[in-house]
mmCIF file of C-alpha atoms in Angstrom:
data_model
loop_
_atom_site.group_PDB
_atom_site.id
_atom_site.type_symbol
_atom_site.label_atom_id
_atom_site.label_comp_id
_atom_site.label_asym_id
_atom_site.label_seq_id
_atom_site.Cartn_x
_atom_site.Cartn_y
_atom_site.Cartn_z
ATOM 1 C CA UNK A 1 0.000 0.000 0.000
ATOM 2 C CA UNK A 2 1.392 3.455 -0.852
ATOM 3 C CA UNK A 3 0.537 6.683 1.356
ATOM 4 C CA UNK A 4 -1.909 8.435 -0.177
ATOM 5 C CA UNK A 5 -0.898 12.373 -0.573
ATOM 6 C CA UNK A 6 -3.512 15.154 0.440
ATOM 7 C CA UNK A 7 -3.348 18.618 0.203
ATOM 8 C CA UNK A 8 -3.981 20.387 3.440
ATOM 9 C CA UNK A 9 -5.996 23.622 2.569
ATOM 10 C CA UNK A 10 -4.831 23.324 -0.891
ATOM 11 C CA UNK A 11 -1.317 24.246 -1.362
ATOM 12 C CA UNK A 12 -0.463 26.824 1.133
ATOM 13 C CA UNK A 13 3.064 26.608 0.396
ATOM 14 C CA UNK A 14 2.592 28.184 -2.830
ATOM 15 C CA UNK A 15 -0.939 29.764 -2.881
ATOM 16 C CA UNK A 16 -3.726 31.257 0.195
ATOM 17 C CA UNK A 17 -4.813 28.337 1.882
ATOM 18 C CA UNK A 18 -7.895 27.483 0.404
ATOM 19 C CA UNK A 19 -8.296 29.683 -2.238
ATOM 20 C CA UNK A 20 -9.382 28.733 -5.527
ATOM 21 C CA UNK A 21 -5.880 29.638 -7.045
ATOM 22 C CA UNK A 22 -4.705 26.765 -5.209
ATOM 23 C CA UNK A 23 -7.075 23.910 -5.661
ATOM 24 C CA UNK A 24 -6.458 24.741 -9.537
ATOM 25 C CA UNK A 25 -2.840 24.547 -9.511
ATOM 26 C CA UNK A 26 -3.328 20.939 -7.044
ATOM 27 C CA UNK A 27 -5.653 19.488 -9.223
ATOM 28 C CA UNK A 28 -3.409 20.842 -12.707
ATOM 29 C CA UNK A 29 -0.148 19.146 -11.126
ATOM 30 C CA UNK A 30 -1.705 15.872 -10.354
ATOM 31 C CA UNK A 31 -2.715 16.108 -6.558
ATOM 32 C CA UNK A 32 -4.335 12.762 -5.458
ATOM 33 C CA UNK A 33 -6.423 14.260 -2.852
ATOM 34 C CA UNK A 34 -7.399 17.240 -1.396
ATOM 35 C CA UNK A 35 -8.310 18.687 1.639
ATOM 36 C CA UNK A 36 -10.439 21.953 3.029
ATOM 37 C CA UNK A 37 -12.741 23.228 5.712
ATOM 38 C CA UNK A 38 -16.282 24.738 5.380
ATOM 39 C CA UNK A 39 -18.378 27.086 7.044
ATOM 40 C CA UNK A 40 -21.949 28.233 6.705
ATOM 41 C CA UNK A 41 -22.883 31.903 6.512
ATOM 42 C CA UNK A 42 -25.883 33.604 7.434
ATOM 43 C CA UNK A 43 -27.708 32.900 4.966
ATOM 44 C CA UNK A 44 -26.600 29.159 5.159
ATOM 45 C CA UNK A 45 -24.671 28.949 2.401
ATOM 46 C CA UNK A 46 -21.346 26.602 2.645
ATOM 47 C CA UNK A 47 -17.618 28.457 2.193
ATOM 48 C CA UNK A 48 -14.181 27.290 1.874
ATOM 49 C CA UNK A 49 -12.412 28.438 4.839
ATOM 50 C CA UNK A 50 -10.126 27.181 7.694
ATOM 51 C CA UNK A 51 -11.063 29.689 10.429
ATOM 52 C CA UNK A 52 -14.721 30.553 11.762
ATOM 53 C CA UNK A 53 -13.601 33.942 11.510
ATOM 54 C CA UNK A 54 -11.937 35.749 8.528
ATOM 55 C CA UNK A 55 -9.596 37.870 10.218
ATOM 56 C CA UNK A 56 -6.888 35.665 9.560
ATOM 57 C CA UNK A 57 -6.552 35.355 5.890
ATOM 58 C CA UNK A 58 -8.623 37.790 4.540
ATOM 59 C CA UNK A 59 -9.173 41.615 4.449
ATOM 60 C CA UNK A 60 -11.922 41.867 6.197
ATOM 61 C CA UNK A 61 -12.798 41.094 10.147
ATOM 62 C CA UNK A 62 -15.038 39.157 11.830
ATOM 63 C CA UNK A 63 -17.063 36.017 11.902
ATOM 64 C CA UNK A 64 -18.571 34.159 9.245
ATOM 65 C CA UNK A 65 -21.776 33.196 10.806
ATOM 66 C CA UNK A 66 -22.634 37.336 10.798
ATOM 67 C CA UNK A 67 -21.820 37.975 7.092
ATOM 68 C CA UNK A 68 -24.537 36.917 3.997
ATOM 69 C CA UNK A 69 -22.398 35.395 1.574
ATOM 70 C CA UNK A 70 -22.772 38.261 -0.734
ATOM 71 C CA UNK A 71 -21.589 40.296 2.037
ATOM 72 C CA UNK A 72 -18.230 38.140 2.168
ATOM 73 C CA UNK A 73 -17.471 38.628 -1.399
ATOM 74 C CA UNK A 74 -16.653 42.112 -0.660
ATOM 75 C CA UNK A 75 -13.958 40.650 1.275
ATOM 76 C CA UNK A 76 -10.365 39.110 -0.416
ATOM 77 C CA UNK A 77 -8.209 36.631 0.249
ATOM 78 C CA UNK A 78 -3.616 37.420 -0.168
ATOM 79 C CA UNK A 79 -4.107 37.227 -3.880
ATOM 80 C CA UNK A 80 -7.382 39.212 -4.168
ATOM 81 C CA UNK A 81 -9.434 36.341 -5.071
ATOM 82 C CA UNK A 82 -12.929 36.019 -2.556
ATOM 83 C CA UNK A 83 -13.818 33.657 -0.149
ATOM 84 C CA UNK A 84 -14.685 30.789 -2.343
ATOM 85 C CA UNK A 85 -18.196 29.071 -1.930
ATOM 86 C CA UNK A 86 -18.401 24.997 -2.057
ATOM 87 C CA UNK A 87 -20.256 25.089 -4.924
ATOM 88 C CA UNK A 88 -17.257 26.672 -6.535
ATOM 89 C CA UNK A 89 -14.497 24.618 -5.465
ATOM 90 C CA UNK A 90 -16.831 21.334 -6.222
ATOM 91 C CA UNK A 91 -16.941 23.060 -9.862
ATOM 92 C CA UNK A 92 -13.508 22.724 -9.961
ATOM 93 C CA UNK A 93 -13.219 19.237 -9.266
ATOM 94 C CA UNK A 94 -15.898 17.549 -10.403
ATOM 95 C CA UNK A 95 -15.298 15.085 -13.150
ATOM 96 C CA UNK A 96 -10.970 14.779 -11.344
ATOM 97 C CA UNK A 97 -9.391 11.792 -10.722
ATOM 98 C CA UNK A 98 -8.658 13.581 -7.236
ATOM 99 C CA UNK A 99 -10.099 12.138 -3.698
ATOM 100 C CA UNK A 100 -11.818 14.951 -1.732
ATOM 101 C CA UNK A 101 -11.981 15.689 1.771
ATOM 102 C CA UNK A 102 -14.331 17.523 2.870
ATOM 103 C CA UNK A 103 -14.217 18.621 7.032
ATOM 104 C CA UNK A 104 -17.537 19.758 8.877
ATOM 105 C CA UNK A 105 -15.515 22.696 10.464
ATOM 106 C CA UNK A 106 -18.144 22.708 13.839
ATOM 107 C CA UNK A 107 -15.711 22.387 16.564
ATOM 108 C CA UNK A 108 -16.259 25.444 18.003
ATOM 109 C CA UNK A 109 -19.696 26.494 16.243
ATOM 110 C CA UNK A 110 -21.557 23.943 15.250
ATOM 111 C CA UNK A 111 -23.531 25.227 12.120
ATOM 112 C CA UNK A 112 -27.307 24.474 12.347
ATOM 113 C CA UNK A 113 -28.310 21.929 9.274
ATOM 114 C CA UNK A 114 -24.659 22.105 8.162
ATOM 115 C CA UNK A 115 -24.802 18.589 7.484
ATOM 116 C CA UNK A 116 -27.868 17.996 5.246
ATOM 117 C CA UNK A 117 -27.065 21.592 3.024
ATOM 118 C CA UNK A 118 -23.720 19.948 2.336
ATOM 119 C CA UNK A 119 -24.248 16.652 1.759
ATOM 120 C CA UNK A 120 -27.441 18.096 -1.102
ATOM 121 C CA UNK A 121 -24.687 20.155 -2.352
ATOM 122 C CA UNK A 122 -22.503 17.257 -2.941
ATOM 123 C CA UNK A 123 -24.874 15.158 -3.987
ATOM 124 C CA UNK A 124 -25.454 17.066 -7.260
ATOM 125 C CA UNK A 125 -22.109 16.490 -8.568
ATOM 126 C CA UNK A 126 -20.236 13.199 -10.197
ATOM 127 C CA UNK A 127 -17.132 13.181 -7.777
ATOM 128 C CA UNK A 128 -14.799 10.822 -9.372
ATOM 129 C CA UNK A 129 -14.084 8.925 -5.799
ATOM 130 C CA UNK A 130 -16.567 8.948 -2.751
ATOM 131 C CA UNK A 131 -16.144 11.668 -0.788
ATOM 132 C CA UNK A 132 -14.569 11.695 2.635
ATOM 133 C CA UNK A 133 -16.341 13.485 5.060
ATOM 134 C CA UNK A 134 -14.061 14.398 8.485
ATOM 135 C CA UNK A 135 -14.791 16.685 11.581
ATOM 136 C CA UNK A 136 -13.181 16.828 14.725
ATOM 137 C CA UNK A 137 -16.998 16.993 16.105
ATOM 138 C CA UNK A 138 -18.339 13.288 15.952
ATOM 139 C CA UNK A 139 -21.847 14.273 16.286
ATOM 140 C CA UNK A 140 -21.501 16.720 12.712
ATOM 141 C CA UNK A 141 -20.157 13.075 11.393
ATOM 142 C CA UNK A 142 -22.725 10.362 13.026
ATOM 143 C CA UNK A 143 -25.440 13.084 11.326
ATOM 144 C CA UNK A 144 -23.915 12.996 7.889
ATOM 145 C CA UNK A 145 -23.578 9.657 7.985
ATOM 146 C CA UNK A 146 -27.185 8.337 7.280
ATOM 147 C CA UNK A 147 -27.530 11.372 4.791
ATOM 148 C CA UNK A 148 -24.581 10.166 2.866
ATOM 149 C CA UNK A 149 -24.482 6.386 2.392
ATOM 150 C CA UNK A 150 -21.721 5.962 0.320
ATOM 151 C CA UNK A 151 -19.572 8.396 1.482
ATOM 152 C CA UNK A 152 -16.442 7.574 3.719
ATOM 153 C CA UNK A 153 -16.241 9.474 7.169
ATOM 154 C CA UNK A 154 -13.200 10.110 9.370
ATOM 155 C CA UNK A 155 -12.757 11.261 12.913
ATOM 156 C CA UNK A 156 -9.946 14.045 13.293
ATOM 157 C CA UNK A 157 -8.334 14.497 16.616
ATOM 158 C CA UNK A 158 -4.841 15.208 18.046
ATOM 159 C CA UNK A 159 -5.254 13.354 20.899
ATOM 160 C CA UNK A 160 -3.932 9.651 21.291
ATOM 161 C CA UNK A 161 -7.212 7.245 20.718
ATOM 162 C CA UNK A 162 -7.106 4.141 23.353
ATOM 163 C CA UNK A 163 -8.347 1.098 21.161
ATOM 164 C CA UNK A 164 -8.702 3.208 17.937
ATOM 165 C CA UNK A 165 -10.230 -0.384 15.900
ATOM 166 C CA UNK A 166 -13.070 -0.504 18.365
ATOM 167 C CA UNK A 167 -13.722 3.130 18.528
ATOM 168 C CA UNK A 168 -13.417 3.315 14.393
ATOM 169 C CA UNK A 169 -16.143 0.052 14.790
ATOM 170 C CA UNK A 170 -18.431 1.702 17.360
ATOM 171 C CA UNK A 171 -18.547 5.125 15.328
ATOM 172 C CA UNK A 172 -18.656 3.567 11.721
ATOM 173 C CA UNK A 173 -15.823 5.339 10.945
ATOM 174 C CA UNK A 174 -13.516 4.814 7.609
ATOM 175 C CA UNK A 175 -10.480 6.218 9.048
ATOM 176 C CA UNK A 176 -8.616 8.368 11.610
ATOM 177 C CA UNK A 177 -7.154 11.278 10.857
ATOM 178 C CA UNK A 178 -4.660 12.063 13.220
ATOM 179 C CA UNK A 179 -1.997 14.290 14.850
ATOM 180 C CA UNK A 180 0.033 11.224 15.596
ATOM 181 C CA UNK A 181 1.573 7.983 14.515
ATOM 182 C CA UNK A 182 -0.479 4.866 15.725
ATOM 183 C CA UNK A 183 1.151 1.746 14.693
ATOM 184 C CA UNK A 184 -1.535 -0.847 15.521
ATOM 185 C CA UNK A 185 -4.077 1.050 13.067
ATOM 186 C CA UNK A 186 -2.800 -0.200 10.204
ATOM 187 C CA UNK A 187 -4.598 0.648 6.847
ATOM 188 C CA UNK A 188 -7.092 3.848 8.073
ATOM 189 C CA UNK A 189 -4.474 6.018 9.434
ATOM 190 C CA UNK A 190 -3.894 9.688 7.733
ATOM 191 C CA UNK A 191 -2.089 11.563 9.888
ATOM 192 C CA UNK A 192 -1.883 15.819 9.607
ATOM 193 C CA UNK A 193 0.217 18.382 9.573
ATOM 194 C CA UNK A 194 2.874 16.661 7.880
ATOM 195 C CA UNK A 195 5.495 19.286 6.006
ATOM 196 C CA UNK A 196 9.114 18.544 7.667
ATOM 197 C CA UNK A 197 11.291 16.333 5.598
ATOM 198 C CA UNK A 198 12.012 14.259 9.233
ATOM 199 C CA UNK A 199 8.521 14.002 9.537
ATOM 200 C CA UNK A 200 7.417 12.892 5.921
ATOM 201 C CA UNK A 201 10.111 10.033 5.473
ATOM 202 C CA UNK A 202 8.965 8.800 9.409
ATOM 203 C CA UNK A 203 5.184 8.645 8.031
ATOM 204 C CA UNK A 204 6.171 6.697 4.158
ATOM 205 C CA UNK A 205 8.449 4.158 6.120
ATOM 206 C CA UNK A 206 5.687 2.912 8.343
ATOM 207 C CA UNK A 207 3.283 3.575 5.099
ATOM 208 C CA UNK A 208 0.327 5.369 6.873
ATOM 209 C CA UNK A 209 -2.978 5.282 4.743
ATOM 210 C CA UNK A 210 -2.034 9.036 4.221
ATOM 211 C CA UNK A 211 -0.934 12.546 5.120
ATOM 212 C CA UNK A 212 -2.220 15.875 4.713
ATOM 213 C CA UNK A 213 0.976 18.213 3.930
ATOM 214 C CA UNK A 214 1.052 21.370 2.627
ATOM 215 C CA UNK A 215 3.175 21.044 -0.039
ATOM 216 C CA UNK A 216 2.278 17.856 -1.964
ATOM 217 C CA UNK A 217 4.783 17.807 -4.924
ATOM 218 C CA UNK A 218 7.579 17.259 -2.331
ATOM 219 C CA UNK A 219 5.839 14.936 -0.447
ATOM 220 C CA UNK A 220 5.230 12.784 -3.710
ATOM 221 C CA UNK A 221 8.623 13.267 -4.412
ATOM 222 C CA UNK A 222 9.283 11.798 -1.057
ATOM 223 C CA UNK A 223 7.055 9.003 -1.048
ATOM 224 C CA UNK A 224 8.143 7.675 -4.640
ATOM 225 C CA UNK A 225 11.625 7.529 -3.090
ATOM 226 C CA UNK A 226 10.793 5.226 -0.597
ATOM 227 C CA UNK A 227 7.859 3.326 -1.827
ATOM 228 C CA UNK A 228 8.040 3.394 -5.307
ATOM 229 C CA UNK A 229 6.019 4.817 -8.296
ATOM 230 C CA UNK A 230 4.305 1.895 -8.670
ATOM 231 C CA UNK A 231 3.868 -0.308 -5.693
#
């Protein structure tokens, strides 16, 4: 088995995390998967974006539960593109030979419906590979998971999991997505942040499921090294 590669946020290396400028050069260099966060605005429509507020990475302040999203568009990201909806980055892949993950970002606010709008959203669009739905919130991903039926779902968490196959069994769960190396998980570990050359050799040796890094050409690069092109 060969790690699979995501791109956390994109390529945030090169581009704004999350920004539409970077999904398009990911999916143009031949990115296996990619990752990215949404929100809901006020008006309850889903955005691309890491933070629940938009001070961070945008010109504007504040959070994005208060805005409409036509509000938000007034609003830019580092390379003066807008806060990109779902619909558009699902525009952009639809039809790619590139695994999406998709996280329910309701950690801290926990988006009323969030679940069901995204999941319709989804729905209407021929994704190459089932989509992987993660959250750090396991209640946003055991009410997905009857409205998406063939979708695979993964809890996040930087904490260390005691008995992670039983817990993965009890929660239906495809995968973990993790801060840290677990060796007795086997074939559904992805493990994030993972950008230090140490770090990414560590993670191909044992040959986790996958990482999320945030530049993915040199953790191919990596991961062809050690586990060939064509395992």
């Amino acid at each position: 088995m060969r790690t699979m590669i995501f791109g956390h946020r994109g390529v945030p290396e090169l581009y704004p995390e999350n920004s539409l400028q970077g999904f398009r050069y990911a999916v143009h260099h031949g990115i296996e998967g990619v990752e990215f966060d949404v929100h809901l605005t006020k008006d309850n429509v889903p955005v691309v974006m890491h933070d629940e507020k938009i001070d961070r990475t945008t010109d504007g302040r504040g959070y994005i539960k208060n805005y409409t999203y036509q509000e938000l568009r007034q609003f830019s990201l580092e390379n003066y593109e807008p806060i990109p909806s779902l619909q558009e980055v699902l525009d952009l892949l639809e039809g790619r030979d590139v695994y999406v993950n998709l996280e329910f970002k309701t950690n801290k606010i926990h988006y009323k419906n969030i679940e069901k709008i995204v999941t319709d959203m989804v729905d209407q669009y021929a994704l190459v590979h089932p989509i992987l739905y993660s959250s750090f919130n396991l209640s946003s991903i055991k009410l997905a998971q009857p409205l998406a039926p063939n979708a695979e779902f993964a809890f996040l968490t930087g904490k260390r999991i005691k008995n992670p196959k039983s817990f993965m069994q009890a929660n239906h769960l495809n995968a973990l997505h993790l801060k840290f190396y677990h060796p007795d998980i086997e074939s559904n570990e992805r493990i994030w942040t993972v950008n230090q050359s140490l770090r990414l050799h560590f993670m191909m040796k044992h040959r986790v499921a996958g990482i999320f890094t945030n530049n993915f050409q040199r953790a191919m690069e990596i991961r062809d090294e050690l586990q060939g092109k064509n395992d």
